[in-house]
Coordinates of C-alpha atoms and ligand atoms in Angstrom, one line a residue:
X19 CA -19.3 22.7 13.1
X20 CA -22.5 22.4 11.4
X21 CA -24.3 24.7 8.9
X22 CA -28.0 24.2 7.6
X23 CA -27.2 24.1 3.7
X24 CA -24.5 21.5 3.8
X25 CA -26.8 19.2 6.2
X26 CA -29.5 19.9 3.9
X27 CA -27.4 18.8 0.7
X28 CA -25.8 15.5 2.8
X29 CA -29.4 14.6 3.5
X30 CA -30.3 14.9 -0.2
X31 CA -27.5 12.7 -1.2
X32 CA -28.3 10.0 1.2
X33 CA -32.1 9.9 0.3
X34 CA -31.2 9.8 -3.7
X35 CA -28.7 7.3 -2.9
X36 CA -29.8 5.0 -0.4
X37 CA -27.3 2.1 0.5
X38 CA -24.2 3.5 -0.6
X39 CA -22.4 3.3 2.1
X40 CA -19.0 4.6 0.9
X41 CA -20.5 7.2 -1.5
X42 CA -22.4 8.9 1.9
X43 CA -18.7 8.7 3.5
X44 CA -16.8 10.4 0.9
X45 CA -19.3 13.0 0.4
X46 CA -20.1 13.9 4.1
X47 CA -16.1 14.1 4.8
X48 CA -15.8 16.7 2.0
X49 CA -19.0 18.3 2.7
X50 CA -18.3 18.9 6.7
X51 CA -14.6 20.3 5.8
X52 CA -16.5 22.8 3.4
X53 CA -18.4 24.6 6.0
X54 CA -16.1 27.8 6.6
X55 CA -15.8 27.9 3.8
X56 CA -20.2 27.9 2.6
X57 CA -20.0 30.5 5.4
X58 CA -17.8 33.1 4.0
X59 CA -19.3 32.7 0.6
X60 CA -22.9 32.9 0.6
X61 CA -23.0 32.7 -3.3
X62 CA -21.8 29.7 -3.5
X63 CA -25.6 28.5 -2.0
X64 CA -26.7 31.2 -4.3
X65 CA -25.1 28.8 -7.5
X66 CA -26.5 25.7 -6.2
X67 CA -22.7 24.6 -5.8
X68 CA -22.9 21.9 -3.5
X69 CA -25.8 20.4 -5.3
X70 CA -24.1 20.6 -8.6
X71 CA -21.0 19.0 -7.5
X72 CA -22.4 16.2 -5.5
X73 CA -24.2 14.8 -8.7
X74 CA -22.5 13.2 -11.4
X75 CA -22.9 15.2 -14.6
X76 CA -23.2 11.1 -16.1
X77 CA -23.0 8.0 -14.9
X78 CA -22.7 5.0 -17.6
X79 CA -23.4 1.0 -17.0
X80 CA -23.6 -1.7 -19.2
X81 CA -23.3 -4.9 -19.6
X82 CA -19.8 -6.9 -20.0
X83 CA -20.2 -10.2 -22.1
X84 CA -17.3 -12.9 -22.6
X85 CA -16.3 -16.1 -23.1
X86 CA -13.5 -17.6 -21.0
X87 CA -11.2 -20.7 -21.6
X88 CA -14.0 -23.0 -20.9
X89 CA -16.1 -21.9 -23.8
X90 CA -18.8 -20.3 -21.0
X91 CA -20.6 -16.9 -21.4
X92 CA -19.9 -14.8 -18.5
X93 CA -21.2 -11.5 -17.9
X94 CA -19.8 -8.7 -15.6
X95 CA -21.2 -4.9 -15.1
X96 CA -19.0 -2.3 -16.1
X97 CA -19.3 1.3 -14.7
X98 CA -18.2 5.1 -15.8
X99 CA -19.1 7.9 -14.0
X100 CA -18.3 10.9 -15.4
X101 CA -18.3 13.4 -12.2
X102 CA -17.3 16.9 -13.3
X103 CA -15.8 18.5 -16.4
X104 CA -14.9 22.1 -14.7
X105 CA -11.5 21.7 -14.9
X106 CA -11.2 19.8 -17.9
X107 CA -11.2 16.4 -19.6
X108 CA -12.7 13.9 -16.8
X109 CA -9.6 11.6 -15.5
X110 CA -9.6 8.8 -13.5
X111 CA -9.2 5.0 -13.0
X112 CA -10.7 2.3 -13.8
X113 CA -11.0 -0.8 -11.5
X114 CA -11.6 -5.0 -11.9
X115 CA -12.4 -5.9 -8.8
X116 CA -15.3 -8.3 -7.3
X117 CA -16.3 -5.7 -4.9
X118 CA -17.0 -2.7 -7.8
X119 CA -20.1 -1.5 -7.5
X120 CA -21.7 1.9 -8.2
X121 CA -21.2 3.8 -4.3
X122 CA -17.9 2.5 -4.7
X123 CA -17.2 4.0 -8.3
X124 CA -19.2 7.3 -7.1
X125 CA -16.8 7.2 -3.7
X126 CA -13.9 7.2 -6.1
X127 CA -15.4 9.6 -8.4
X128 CA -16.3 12.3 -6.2
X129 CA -12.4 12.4 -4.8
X130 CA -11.3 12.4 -7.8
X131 CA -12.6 16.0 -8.8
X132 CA -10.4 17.5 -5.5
X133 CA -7.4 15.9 -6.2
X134 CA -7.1 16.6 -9.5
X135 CA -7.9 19.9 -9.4
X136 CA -5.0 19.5 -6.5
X137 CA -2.7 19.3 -9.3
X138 CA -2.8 22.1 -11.0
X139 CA -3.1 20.5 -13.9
X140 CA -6.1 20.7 -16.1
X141 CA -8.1 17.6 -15.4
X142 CA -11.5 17.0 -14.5
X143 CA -13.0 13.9 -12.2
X144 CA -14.4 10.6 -13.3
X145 CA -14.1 7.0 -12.2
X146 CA -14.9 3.7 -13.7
X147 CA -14.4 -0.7 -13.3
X148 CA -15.9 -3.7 -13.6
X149 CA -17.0 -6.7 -11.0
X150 CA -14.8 -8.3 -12.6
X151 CA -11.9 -10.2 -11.1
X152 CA -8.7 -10.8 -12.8
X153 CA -7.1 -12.8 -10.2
X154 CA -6.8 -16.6 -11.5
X155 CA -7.5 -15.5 -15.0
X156 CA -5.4 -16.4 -17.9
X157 CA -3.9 -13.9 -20.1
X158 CA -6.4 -14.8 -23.1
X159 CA -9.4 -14.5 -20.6
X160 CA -8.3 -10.7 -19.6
X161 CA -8.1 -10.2 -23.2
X162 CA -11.1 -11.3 -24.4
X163 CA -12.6 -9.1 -21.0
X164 CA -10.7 -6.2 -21.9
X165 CA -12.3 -6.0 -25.7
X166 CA -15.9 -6.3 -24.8
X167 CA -15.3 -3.6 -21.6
X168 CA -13.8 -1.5 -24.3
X169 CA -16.5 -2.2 -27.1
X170 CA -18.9 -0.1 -25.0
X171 CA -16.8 2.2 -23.2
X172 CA -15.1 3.6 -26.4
X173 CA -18.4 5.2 -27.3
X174 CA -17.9 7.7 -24.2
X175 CA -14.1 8.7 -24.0
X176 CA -11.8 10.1 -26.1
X177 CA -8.3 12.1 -25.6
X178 CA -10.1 15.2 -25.1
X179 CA -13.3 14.1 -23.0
X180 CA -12.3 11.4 -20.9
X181 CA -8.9 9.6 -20.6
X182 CA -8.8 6.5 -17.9
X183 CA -6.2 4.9 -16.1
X184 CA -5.7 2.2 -14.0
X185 CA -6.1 1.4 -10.8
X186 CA -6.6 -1.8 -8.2
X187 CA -6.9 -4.5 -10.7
X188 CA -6.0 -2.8 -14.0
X189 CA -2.3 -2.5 -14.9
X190 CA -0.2 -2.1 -17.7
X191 CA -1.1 -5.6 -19.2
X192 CA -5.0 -4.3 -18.8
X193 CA -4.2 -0.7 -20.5
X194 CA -2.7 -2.5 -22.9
X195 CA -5.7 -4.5 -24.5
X196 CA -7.9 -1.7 -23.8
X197 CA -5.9 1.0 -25.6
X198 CA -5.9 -2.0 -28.3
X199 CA -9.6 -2.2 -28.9
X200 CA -10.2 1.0 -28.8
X201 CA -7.6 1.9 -31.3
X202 CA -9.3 -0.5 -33.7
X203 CA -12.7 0.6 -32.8
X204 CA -12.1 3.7 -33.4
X205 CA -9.6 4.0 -36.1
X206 CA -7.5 6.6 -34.2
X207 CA -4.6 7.2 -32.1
X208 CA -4.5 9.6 -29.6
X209 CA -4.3 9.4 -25.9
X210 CA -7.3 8.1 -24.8
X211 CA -5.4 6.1 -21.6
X212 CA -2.8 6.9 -19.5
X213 CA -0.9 4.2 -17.9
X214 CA 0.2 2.6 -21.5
X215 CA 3.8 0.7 -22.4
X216 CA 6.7 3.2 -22.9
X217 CA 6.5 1.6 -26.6
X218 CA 3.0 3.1 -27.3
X219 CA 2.9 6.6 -25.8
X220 CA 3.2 5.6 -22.0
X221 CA 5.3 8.1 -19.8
X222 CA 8.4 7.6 -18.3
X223 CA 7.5 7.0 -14.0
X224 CA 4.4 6.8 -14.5
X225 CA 4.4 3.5 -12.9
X226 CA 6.2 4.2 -10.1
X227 CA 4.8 8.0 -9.5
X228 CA 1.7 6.9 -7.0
X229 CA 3.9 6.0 -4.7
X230 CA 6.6 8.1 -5.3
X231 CA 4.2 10.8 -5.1
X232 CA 2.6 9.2 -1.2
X233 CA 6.4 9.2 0.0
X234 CA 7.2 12.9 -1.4
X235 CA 3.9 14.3 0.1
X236 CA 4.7 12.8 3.2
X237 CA 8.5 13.5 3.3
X238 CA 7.0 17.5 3.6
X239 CA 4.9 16.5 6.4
X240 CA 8.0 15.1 8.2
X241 CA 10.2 18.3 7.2
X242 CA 7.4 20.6 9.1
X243 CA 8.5 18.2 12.3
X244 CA 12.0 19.1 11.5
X245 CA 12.5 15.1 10.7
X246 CA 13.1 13.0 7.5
X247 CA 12.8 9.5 6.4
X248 CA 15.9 8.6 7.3
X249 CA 16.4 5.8 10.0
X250 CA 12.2 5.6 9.8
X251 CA 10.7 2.6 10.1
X252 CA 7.5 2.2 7.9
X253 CA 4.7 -0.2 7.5
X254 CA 2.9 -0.4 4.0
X255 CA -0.3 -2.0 3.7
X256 CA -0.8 -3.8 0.2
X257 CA 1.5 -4.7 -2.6
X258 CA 0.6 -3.6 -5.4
X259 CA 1.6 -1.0 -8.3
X260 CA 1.1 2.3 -5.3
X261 CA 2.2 -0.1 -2.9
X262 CA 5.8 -1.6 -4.0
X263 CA 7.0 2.0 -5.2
X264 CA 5.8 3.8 -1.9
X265 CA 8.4 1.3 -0.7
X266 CA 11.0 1.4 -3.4
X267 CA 10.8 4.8 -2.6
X268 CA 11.2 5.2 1.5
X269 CA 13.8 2.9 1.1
X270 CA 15.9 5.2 -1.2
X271 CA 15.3 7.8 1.4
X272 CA 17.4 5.9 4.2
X273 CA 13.5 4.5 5.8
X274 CA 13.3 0.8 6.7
X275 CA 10.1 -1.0 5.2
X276 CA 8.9 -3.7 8.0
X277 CA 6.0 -4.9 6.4
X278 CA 3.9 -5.3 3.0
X279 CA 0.5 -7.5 2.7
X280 CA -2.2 -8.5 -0.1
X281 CA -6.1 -9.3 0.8
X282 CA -4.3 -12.8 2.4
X283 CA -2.5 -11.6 5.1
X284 CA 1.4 -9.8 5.6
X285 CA 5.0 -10.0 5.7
X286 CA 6.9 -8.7 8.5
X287 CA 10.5 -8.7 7.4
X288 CA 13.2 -7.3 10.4
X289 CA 16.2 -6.9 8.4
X290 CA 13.7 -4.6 5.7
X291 CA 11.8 -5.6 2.9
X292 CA 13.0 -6.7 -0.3
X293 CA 11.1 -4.6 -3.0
X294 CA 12.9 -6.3 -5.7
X295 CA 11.3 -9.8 -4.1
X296 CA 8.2 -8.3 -4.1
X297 CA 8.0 -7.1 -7.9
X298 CA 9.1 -10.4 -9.0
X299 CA 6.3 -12.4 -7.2
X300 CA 3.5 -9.2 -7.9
X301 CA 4.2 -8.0 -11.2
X302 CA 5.9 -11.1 -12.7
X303 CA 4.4 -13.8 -10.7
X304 CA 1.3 -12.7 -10.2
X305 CA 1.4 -14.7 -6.4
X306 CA 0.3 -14.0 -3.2
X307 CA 2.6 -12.2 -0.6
X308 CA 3.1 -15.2 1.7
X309 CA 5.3 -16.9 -1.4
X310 CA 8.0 -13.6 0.3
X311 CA 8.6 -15.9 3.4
X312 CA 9.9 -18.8 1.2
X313 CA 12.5 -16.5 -0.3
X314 CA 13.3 -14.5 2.9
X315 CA 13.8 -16.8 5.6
X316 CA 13.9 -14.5 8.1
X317 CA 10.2 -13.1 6.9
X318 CA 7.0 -14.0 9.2
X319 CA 3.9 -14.1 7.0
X320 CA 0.7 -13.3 9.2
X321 CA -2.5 -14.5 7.9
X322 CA -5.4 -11.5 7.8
X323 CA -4.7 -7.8 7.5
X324 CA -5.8 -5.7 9.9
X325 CA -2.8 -7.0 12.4
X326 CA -0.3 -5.3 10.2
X327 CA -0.7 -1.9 11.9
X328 CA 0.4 -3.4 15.6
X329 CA 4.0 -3.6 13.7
X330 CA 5.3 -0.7 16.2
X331 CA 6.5 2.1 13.7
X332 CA 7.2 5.7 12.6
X333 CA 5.1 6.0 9.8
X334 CA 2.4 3.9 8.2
X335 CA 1.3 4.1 4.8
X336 CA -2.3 2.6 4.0
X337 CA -1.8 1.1 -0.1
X338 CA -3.8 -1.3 -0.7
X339 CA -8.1 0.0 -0.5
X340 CA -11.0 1.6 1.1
X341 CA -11.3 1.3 5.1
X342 CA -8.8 -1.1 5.5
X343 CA -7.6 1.0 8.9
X344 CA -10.1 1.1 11.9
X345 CA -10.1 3.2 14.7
X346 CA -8.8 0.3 16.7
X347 CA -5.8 0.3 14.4
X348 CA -5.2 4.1 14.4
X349 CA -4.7 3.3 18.3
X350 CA -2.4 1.0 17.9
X351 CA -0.8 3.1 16.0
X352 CA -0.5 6.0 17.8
X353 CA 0.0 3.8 21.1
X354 CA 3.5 2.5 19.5
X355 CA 4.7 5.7 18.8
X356 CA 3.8 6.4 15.3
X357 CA 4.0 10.2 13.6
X358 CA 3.0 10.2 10.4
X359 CA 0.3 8.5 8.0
X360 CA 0.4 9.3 4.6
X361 CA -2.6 7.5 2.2
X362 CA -1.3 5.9 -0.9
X363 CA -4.9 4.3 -1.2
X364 CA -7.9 5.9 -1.9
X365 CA -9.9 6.2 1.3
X366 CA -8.4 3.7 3.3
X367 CA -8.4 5.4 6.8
X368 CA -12.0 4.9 8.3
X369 CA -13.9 8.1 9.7
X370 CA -12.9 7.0 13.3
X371 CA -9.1 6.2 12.1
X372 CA -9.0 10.1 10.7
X373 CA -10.3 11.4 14.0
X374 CA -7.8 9.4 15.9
X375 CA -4.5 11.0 14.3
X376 CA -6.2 14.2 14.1
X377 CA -6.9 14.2 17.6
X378 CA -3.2 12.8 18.5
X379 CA -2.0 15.2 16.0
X380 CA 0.1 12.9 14.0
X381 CA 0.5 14.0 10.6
X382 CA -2.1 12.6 8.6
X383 CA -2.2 13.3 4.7
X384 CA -5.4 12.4 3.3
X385 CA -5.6 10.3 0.0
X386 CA -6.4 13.2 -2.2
X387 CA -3.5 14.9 -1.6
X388 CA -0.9 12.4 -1.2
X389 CA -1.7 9.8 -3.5
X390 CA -2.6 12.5 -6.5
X391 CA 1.3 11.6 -7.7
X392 CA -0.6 9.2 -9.9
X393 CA -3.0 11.1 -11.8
X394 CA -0.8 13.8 -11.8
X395 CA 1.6 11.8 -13.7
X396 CA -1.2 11.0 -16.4
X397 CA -1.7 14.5 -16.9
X398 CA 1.9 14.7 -18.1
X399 CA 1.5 11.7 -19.8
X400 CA -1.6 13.3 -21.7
X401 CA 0.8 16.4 -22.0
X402 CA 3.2 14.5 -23.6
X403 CA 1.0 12.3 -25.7
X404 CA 0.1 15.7 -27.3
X405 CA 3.8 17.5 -27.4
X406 CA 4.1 13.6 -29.7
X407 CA 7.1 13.6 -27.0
X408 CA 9.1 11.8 -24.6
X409 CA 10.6 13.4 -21.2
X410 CA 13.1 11.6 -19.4
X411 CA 12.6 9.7 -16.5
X412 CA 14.6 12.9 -14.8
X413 CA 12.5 14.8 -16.0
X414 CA 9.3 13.6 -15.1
X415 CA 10.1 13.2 -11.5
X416 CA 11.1 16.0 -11.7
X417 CA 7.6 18.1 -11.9
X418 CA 6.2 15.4 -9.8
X419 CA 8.1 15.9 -7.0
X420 CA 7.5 19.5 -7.8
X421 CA 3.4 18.7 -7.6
X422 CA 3.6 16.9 -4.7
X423 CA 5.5 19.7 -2.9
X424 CA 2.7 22.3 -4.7
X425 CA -0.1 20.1 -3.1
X426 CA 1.0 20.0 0.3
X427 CA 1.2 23.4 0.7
X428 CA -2.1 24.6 -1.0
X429 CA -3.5 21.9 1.4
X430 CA -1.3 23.7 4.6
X431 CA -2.1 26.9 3.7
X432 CA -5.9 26.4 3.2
X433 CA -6.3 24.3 6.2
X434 CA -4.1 27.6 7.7
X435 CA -6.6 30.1 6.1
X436 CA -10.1 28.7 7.4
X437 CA -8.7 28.0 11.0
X438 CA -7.7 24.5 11.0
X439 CA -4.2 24.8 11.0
X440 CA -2.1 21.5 10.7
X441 CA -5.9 19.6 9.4
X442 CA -4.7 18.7 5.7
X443 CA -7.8 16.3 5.6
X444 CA -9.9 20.2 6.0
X445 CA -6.9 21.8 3.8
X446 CA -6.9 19.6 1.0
X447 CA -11.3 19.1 0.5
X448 CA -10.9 23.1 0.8
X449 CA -8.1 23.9 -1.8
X450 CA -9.5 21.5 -4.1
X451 CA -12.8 22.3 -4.2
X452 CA -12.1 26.3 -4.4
X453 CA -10.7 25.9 -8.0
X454 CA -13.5 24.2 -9.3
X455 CA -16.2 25.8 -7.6
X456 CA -15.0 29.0 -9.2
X457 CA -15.3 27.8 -12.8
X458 CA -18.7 26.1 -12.2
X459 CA -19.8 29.7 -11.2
X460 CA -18.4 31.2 -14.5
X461 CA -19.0 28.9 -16.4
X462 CA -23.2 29.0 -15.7
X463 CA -25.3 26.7 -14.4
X464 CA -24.6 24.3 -16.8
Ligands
LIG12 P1 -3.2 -3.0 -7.2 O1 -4.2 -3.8 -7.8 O2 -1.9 -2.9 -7.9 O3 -2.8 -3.5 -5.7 C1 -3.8 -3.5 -4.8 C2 -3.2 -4.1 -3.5 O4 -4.2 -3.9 -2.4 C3 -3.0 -5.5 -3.6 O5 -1.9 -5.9 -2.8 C4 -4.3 -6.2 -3.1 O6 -4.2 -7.5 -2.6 C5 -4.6 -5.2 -2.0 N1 -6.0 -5.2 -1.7 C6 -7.0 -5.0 -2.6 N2 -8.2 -5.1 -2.1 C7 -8.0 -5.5 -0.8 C8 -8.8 -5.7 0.3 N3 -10.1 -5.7 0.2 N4 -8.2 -6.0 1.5 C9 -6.9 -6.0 1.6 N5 -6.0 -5.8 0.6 C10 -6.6 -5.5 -0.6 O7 -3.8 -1.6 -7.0 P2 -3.1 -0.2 -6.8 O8 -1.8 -0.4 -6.1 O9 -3.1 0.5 -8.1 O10 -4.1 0.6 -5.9 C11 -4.1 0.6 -4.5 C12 -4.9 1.8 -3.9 O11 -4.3 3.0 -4.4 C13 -6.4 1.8 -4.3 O12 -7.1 2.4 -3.3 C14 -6.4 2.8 -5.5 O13 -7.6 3.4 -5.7 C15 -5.3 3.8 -5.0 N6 -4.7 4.6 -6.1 C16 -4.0 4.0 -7.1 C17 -3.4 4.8 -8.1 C18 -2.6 4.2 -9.1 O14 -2.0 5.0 -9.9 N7 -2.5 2.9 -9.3 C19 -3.6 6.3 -8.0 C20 -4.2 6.8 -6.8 C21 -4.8 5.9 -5.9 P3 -4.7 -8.7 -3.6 O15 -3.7 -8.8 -4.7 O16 -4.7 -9.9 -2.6 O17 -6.1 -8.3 -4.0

């Protein structure tokens, strides 16, 4: 379906931003699911919505100065875009990897104002990283990057206009030092991160609530095919934080986990894989997944990724980054029998992957939706960092499981509403973006 204002805006965005490839991606996914929708409300041209929203209300860069163990100045580019602020406080990750660059933080940025406003809590979108890798590193070197990301970036947040987390790259150590510097920056405590130690204002499953979150989004896909996780098998690509709880997770629910991988290659594991193996050599270790095999004997490691989705199962769960699943793969996929996909990543499903389970009708729950455990979590973290309150880890599963449940259904019924029934990629862009293009309209054009 095409319409002449949303090819008019896509065209606009690609001319302003020429080159960013993944940018062009998220925005014309989002924009071609909007169409019903632009056609039943003709104000919404009328408010300029579509040109508002596909234009960042700021976008920050700067420069990242450090010195590592070596006694050399090295310099990396840090990034914040701050997307949209209808809903609230912008919220989002921020990422240290080689590959960061602005499409890529703009991608990320952009999805982030649907999901959260998937949520239901009040949050609005932003994104943010560095090119900076902290694979190899030493603990001092992070440090040391972590204070001069911070010594720029504390000018433009605060608990109440911006509140990162992490995301690839930037864990608990990384929130950590950041929350650090700011804190003695600015002279203030208050919740400018989420993602922080359980000794300084963290929440309770927050770690483990992106992939919690995938597996409880997905677990409602596979109760509207009258089936479960139970006796599944699942394949999970990556191994880190989303990852290794996506599988803690499945397991609990009585699914068998065949295979886990990093940006090396996988490990195929028959008898199930052994999350606690895999938290000792990713969150302890810091190794690569091929050190599994020399615990697990009966573990294959496979060198390369993109072989992990001929492991014939059930349901696959994308966790590790953008466009890591081809159309070729999605075949494969759907050749050995598999019924559900659910994206713990961000975007990792190509455009030809999506069209393939769409087309087989395997249930397919975009990124947006079912990996919006995470932020949502941070929102109750940012809840509780006000309340100056703990919930229990009970507790906060609790309304998570309760989100996830929330999302899947606004994204059902919307999809249901603007005659896609069963598309969730259509439901979710559509459900998320209603919420916020309301309070841009009554908020001005601002
Ligand atoms: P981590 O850094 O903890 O783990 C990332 C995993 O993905 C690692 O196993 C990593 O391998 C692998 N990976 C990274 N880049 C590539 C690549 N180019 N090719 C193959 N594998 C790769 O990040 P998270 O688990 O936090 O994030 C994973 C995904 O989930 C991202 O898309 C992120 O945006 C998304 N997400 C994360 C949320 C969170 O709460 N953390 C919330 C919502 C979405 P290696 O170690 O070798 O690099």
């Amino acid at each position: 379906m095409s319409n002449e204002y949303v090819g008019k805006v896509l065209e606009s965005v690609k001319k302003r931003y020429p080159g960013e490839a993944e940018f062009h991606q998220a925005v014309t996914e989002v924009l071609e699911s909007l169409v019903p929708v632009i056609e039943k409300n003709k104000d919404l041209e009328e408010a300029g919505i579509l040109e508002r929203i596909v234009e960042p209300e700021r976008q920050i860069i700067f420069r990242v100065p450090w010195v590592d163990d070596k006694g050399k100045v090295q310099v990396n580019r840090g990034l914040r875009v701050q997307y949209n602020s209808a809903l609230g406080p912008y919220k989002g990750g921020i990422r240290f990897h080689p590959s960061v660059n602005t499409s890529i933080i703009k991608f990320l940025g952009f999805e982030q104002i649907f999901k959260n406003s998937l949520t239901g809590l009040m949050m609005g979108g932003g994104k943010g990283g560095a090119d900076f890798d902290p694979k190899g590193k030493s603990d001092n070197e992070v440090m040391r990057f972590c204070q001069s990301f911070m010594t720029e970036l504390y000018r433009h947040i605060d608990a109440d206009t911006d509140v990162p987390a992490g995301d690839i790259g930037v864990g608990g150590r990384e929130i950590g030092f950041m929350f650090g510097q700011y804190k003695r920056i600015k002279n203030i405590w208050h919740g400018v991160l989420t993602g922080k130690g359980l000794n300084y204002g963290g929440s309770l499953a927050r770690t483990e609530a992106t992939g919690y979150g995938c597996v409880y989004f997905c677990e409602e896909m596979l109760k509207d095919r009258k089936t479960s996780f139970e006796g599944k098998k699942v394949v999970i690509s990556g191994s880190g934080n989303v990852a290794i709880y996506a599988a803690q997770k499945a397991q609990a629910l009585g699914a068998k986990v065949l295979a886990v991988s990093d940006s090396g290659g996988f490990v195929y594991d028959p008898d199930g894989i052994k999350v606690d193996i895999v938290k000792d050599l990713k969150e302890v270790k810091r190794a690569r997944i091929s050190e599994y095999v020399k615990e697990v004997k009966s573990a294959k490691y496979t060198e390369g990724c993109s072989k992990i989705w001929e492991i014939p199962c059930d349901v696959a769960l994308p966790c590790a980054t953008q466009n890591e699943l081809d159309g070729k793969s999605a075949e494969m996929l759907v050749k050995n029998g598999c019924i559900a996909v659910a994206e713990g990543a961000n975007m990792p499903s190509t455009p030809e992957a999506v069209q393939v389970f769409l087309k087989a009708k395997v249930a397919f729950g975009p990124g947006k939706a079912a990996n919006a455990g995470g932020v949502a979590t941070s929102g109750l973290e940012m809840a509780q960092d006000s309340q100056r309150l703990m919930w229990s880890f009970e507790e906060v599963d609790k309304k998570l499981h309760q989100i996830m449940i929330n999302i899947h259904k606004s994204a059902k019924n919307a999809a249901e509403e603007y005659g896609t029934a069963g598309n969730l990629v259509n439901g979710a862009n559509i459900a998320g973006f209603m919420k916020v293009a309301g309070v841009m309209k009554s908020n001005g054009v601002i």
